[in-house]
XYZ file of C-alpha atoms in Angstrom:
137
model
C 111.109 183.552 14.884
C 108.981 182.628 11.941
C 105.332 181.703 11.978
C 104.123 178.343 10.619
C 100.559 178.685 9.222
C 99.731 175.068 10.162
C 100.405 175.779 13.861
C 98.734 177.923 16.476
C 99.760 181.532 15.727
C 99.900 182.253 19.449
C 102.770 179.765 19.710
C 105.738 181.069 17.686
C 108.082 178.571 16.051
C 111.838 179.046 15.939
C 113.613 178.665 12.604
C 114.758 175.148 13.589
C 111.269 173.995 14.583
C 109.232 173.959 17.793
C 111.800 172.075 19.862
C 114.431 174.794 19.265
C 112.228 177.625 20.523
C 113.301 178.672 24.016
C 110.657 177.716 26.530
C 109.156 175.016 24.303
C 111.950 172.449 24.515
C 110.036 170.601 27.222
C 107.146 169.954 24.807
C 109.286 168.490 22.008
C 107.806 165.006 22.550
C 104.266 166.391 22.322
C 105.181 168.255 19.120
C 106.629 165.013 17.719
C 103.489 163.039 18.628
C 101.257 165.644 17.025
C 103.372 165.619 13.853
C 103.374 161.806 13.562
C 100.174 160.541 15.193
C 97.804 163.492 14.756
C 99.058 165.172 11.592
C 95.497 165.359 10.237
C 94.701 167.983 12.890
C 97.319 170.335 11.454
C 96.571 169.381 7.838
C 92.918 170.347 8.298
C 93.642 173.274 10.657
C 91.845 171.711 13.635
C 92.189 172.208 17.348
C 90.225 169.536 19.213
C 89.310 170.148 22.851
C 86.242 167.953 23.519
C 88.105 164.985 24.992
C 85.314 164.450 27.515
C 82.999 163.797 24.554
C 85.319 161.695 22.402
C 89.028 161.255 21.976
C 90.958 161.643 18.753
C 92.459 158.333 17.651
C 96.194 158.256 17.037
C 97.479 156.998 13.701
C 99.048 153.955 15.421
C 95.687 153.073 16.997
C 93.898 153.268 13.656
C 96.573 151.182 11.943
C 96.509 148.496 14.649
C 92.707 148.337 14.595
C 92.660 148.170 10.808
C 95.171 145.290 10.849
C 93.151 143.457 13.515
C 89.942 143.766 11.498
C 91.677 142.527 8.350
C 93.246 139.557 10.127
C 90.126 138.081 11.716
C 86.373 137.945 11.784
C 84.668 139.154 14.950
C 81.030 138.795 15.927
C 78.817 139.763 18.825
C 80.732 138.652 21.949
C 77.418 137.691 23.602
C 76.573 135.025 21.021
C 77.764 131.429 20.700
C 79.804 130.910 17.529
C 83.477 131.070 16.479
C 83.386 134.769 15.496
C 81.717 135.626 18.802
C 84.321 133.625 20.715
C 87.054 135.593 18.917
C 85.425 138.902 19.886
C 84.853 137.679 23.445
C 88.542 136.782 23.758
C 89.479 140.337 22.739
C 87.063 141.803 25.310
C 88.498 139.582 28.066
C 92.025 140.512 27.007
C 91.107 144.205 27.283
C 89.617 143.612 30.751
C 92.811 141.894 31.885
C 94.912 144.757 30.482
C 92.879 147.337 32.442
C 93.167 145.315 35.659
C 96.906 144.857 35.097
C 97.384 148.568 34.404
C 95.789 149.476 37.738
C 97.369 146.487 39.513
C 93.848 145.519 40.538
C 93.099 142.043 41.824
C 90.448 140.426 39.583
C 89.046 138.687 42.674
C 88.217 142.150 44.060
C 87.530 144.257 40.975
C 85.578 143.906 37.742
C 86.021 145.880 34.540
C 82.765 146.898 32.878
C 82.785 148.601 29.498
C 80.058 151.170 28.893
C 79.367 153.300 25.820
C 80.130 156.601 27.597
C 80.096 158.438 30.942
C 76.303 158.759 30.903
C 76.010 155.020 30.325
C 78.397 154.330 33.218
C 76.426 156.575 35.576
C 73.163 154.965 34.503
C 74.586 151.469 34.929
C 75.880 152.366 38.388
C 72.638 154.077 39.428
C 70.577 151.025 38.518
C 72.759 149.008 40.851
C 72.508 151.154 43.977
C 70.502 149.593 46.824
C 67.773 152.235 46.512
C 67.637 152.149 42.735
C 67.991 155.952 42.757
C 70.980 157.629 41.144
C 74.000 157.991 43.377
C 75.068 161.539 44.234
C 78.110 161.354 41.966
C 76.093 160.653 38.788
């Protein structure tokens, strides 16, 4: 087996690539995703492990977001104007997608977007009957 300097040296690569290395065939799809959607990690020699802090955007996500921003004008979804209505429609569409993904009835569940886990815990704690943080925050 040869070593590829852009990959983790602890993970040897067979001459035909990662998917031909015995024992790594089951990760071929992950190797393909990394090579296509996260190639900048290998290009810059990065290993990113802080997914609790922030996720790494895939190339397809960045491209789709870039195209969306170029195709419309979006304002503060809490205001009253056409750009705000456009942003509000995107937020509502995202809420519906989350509910659909979990097969959650919108009459029973609400989707609330927060900036991060700390924001979610704070939001939840302010809404407990006692006003004190819940034990899970």
